XYZ file of C-alpha atoms in Angstrom:
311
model
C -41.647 59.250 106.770
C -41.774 56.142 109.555
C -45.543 55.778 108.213
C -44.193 55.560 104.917
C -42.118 52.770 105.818
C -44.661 50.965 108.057
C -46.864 50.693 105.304
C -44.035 49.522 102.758
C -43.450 46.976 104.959
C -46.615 46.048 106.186
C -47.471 45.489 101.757
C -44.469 42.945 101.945
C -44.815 41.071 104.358
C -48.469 40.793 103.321
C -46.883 40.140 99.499
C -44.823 37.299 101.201
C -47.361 35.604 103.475
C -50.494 35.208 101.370
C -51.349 33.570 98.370
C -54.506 35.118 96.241
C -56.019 33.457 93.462
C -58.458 36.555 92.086
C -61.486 35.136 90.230
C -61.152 36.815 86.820
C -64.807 37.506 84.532
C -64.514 35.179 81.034
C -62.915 38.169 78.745
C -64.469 38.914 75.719
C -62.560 36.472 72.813
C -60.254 38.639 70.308
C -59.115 37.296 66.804
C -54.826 36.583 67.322
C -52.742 37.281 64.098
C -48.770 35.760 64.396
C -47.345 36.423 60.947
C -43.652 36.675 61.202
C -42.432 36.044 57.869
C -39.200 35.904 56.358
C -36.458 34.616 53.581
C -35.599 31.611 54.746
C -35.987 28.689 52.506
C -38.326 26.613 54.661
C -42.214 26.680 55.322
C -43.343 30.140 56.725
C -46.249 29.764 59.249
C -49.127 32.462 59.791
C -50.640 31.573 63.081
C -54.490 32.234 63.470
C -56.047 32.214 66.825
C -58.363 33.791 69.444
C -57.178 34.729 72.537
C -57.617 32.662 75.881
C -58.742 33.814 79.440
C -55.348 34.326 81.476
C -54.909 31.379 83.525
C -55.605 28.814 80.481
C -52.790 27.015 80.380
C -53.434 25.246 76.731
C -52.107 26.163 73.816
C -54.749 28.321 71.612
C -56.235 26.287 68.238
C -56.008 27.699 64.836
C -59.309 29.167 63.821
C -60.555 27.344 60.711
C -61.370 28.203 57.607
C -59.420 31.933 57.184
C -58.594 32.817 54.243
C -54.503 34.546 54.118
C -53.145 36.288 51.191
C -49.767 38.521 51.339
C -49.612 40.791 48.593
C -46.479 42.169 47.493
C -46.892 45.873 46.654
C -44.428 46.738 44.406
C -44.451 43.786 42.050
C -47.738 42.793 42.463
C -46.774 38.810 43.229
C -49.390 36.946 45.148
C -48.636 35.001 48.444
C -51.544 32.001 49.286
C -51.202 30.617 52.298
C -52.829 27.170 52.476
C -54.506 25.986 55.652
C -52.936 22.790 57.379
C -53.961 21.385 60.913
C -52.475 23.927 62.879
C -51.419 26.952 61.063
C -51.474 28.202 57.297
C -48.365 27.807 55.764
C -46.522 29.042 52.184
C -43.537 26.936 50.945
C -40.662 28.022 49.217
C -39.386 26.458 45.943
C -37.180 27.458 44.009
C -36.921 31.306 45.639
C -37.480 32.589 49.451
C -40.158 34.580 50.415
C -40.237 38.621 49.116
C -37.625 41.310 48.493
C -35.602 43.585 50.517
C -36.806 47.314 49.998
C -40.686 46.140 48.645
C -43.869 46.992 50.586
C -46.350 43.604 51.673
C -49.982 43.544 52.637
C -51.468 41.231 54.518
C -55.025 40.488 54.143
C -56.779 38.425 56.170
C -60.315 36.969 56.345
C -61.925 35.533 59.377
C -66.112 34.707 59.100
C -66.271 37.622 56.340
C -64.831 39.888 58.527
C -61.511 41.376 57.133
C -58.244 42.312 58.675
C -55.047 44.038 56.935
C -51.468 44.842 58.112
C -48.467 46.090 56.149
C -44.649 45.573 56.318
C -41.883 47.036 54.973
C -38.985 44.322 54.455
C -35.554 45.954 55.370
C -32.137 45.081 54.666
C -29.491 42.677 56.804
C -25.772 42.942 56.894
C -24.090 39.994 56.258
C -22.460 37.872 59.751
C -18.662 38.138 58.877
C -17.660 35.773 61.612
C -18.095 33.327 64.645
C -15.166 33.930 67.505
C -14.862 31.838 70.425
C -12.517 33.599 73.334
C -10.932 31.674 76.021
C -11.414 32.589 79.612
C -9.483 31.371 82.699
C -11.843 29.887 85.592
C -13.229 32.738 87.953
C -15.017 33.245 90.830
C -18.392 32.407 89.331
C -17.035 29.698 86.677
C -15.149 27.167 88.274
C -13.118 26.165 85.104
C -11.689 26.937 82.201
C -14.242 28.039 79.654
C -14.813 29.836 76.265
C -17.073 32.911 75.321
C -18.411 33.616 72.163
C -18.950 36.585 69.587
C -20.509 37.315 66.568
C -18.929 40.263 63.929
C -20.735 42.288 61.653
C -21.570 45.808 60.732
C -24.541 47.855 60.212
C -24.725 49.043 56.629
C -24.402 53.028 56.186
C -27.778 54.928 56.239
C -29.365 55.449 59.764
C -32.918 53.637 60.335
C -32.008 49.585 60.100
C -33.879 47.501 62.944
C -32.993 43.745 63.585
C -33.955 40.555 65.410
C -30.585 39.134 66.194
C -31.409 35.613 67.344
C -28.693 32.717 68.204
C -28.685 28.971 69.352
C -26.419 27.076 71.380
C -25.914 23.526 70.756
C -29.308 23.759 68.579
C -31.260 24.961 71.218
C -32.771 28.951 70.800
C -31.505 31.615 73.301
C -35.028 32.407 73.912
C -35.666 33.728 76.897
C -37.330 37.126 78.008
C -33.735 38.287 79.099
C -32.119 36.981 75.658
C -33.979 39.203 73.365
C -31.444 40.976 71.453
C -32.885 43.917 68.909
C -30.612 46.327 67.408
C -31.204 49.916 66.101
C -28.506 50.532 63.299
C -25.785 49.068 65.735
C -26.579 49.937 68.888
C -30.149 49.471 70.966
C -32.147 52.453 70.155
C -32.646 55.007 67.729
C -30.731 58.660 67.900
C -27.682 56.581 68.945
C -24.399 58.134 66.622
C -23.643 54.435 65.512
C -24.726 53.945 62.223
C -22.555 52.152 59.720
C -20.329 50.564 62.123
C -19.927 47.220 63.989
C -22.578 46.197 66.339
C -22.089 47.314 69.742
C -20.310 45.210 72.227
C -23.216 43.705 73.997
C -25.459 42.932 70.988
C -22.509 41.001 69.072
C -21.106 38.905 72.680
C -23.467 39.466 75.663
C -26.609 37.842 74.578
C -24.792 35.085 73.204
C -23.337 33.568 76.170
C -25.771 31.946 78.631
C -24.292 31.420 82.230
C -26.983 29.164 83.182
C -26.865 27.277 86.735
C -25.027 24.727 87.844
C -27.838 21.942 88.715
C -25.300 20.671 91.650
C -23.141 23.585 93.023
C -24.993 27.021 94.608
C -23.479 30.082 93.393
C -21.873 28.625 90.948
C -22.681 28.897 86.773
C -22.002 26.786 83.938
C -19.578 27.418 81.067
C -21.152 29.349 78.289
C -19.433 27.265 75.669
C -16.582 24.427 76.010
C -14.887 22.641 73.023
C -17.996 20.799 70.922
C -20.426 23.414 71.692
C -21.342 25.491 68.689
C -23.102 28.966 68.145
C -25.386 29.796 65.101
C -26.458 33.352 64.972
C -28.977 35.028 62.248
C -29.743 38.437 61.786
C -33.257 39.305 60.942
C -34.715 42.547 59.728
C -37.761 44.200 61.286
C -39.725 46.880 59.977
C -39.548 50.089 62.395
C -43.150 49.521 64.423
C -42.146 45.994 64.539
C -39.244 46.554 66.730
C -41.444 48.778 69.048
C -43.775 45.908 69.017
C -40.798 43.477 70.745
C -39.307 46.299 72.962
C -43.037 46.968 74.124
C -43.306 43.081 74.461
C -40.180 42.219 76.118
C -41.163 44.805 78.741
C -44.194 43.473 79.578
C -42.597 39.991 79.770
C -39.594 40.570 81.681
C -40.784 41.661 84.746
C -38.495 42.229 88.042
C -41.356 40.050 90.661
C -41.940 40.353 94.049
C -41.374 43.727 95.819
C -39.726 45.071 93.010
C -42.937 44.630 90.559
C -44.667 47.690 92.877
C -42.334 50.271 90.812
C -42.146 48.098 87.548
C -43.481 49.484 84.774
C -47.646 48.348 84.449
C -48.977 45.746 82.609
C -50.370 47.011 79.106
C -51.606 45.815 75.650
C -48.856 45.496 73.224
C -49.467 47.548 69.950
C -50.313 46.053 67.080
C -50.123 46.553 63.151
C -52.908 44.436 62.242
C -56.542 46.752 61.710
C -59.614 45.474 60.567
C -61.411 46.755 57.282
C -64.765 48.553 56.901
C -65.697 48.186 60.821
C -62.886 49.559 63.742
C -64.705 48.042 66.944
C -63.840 44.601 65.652
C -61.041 43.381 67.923
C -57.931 42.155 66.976
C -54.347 41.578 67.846
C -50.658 40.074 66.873
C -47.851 41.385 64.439
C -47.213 41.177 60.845
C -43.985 41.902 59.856
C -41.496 40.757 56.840
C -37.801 39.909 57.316
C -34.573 39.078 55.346
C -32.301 37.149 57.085
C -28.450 36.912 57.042
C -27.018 33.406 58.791
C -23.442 32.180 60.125
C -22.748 28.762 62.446
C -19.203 27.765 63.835
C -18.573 24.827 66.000
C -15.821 25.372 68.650
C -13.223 22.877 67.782
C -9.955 21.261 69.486
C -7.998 23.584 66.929
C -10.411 26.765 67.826
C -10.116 25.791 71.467
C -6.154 25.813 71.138
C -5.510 28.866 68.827
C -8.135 30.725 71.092
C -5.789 29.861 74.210
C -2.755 31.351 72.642
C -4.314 34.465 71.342
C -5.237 35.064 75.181
């Protein structure tokens, strides 16, 4: 047992001490599909790239000259995505993008070489409301300050998946920590919550960011204080699309330091995206369709004041 320890400690302190900057072989390039599509009524982006060796710090180009369809299986429509400088994009006129409950293929074409994926666009409940809470100052906030919750409900039928995303003051609640996925309304599959109102920490926790204060140690900012507003939308994902993110947000969110010895190790994502006619081609990304369901609220005086009475 004491050798045990020596050598934990002796792999610390030797973590701590010394900086090492491995000299990693060029990896072989593989073709990067980032389609993420959904109902929104604004210009929805397929992203086309290669991957980069890992200490590139630039952001990867758009490989020219792919051709991108998404077919809709059920009705048969036809989705062109047109190439602009970056990405290749489809815009929206007078309709959104797809159909809840229909079946989309995406087919893309790379150098005559082609890929497919396919995604299954689910259902969204709609947001019901925006509540801000008022909260006396504690120990960590220094003043008086205001939390905030969203309130919906997971329609009946087990097997719903969602992206619930949310931005403060404009600005997306984006970090590795912040990802918030739901499985019918709680975080995973098997859980006896279908049909009912999102669990507590999916509707409130990930919406309040206690971020540092730049000028007091130990000491956080106010999640929200009157002027600050919350927009929230729910966005459907098809089921190996939210194993995709879980799988992803583990491999992002790592603990550092001593810690990352017993963290989980560093893997490929999966991927829904094969390539046709020849299987050692490599390739990589997501593909997956989503409806969307939105609500904003700004906290106001009157909010502020109503909220302080109801506490």
């Amino acid at each position: 047992m004491k050798n045990i320890f020596l050598t934990l400690a002796t792999v610390f302190a030797f973590a701590c001490e010394t900086e090492i900057t491995p000299k990693l072989n060029a990896p072989a390039e593989i073709i990067v599909v980032d389609a993420w599509v959904n109902q929104k009524m604004e210009p929805q982006k397929i992203r086309i790239t290669r991957s980069q060796p890992y200490f590139e710090q630039s952001i990867p180009k758009k490989i020219p000259g792919a051709h991108v369809v998404i077919e809709d299986l059920n009705s048969g429509e036809i989705y062109e995505f047109q190439e602009e400088a970056e990405s290749y994009f489809w815009y929206p006129t007078d309709q959104p993008f797809g159909k809840v409950g229909h079946q989309y293929k995406l087919t893309v074409t790379v150098d005559d070489q082609e890929f497919e994926a396919f995604s299954l666009m689910g259902r969204v409940p709609p947001i019901d409301s925006i509540i801000f809470h008022y909260n006396p100052k504690d120990m960590i906030v220094k003043k008086e300050y205001y939390t905030a919750e969203f309130v919906a409900s997971d329609p009946a039928g087990a097997g719903d998946a969602y992206w619930i995303k949310a931005w403060k003051n404009g600005a997306f609640l984006g970090n590795p920590g912040e990802l918030n996925m739901a499985y019918d309304a709680g975080f995973s599959a098997g859980q006896p919550v279908d049909g009912q109102e999102f669990i507590i920490p999916i509707r409130k926790d990930f919406m309040n960011p206690y971020d540092p204060h730049p000028e007091k140690a130990n000491e956080l900012l106010p999640p929200y204080e009157v002027g600050d507003s919350l927009y929230v939308e729910i966005h459907s994902l098809d089921h190996l699309a939210f194993d995709f993110l879980y799988g992803l947000y583990f491999q992002i969110a790592r603990p550092g330091g001593f810690a990352e010895l017993f963290s989980m190790p560093l893997a490929n994502t999966s991927t829904n995206i094969y390539p046709v006619g020849d299987e050692d081609t490599p390739v990589t990304g997501f593909f997956n369709t989503s409806a969307v369901s939105s609500r904003g609220l700004k906290l106001s005086e009157e909010l502020a004041k109503a909220s302080m009475k109801e506490h």
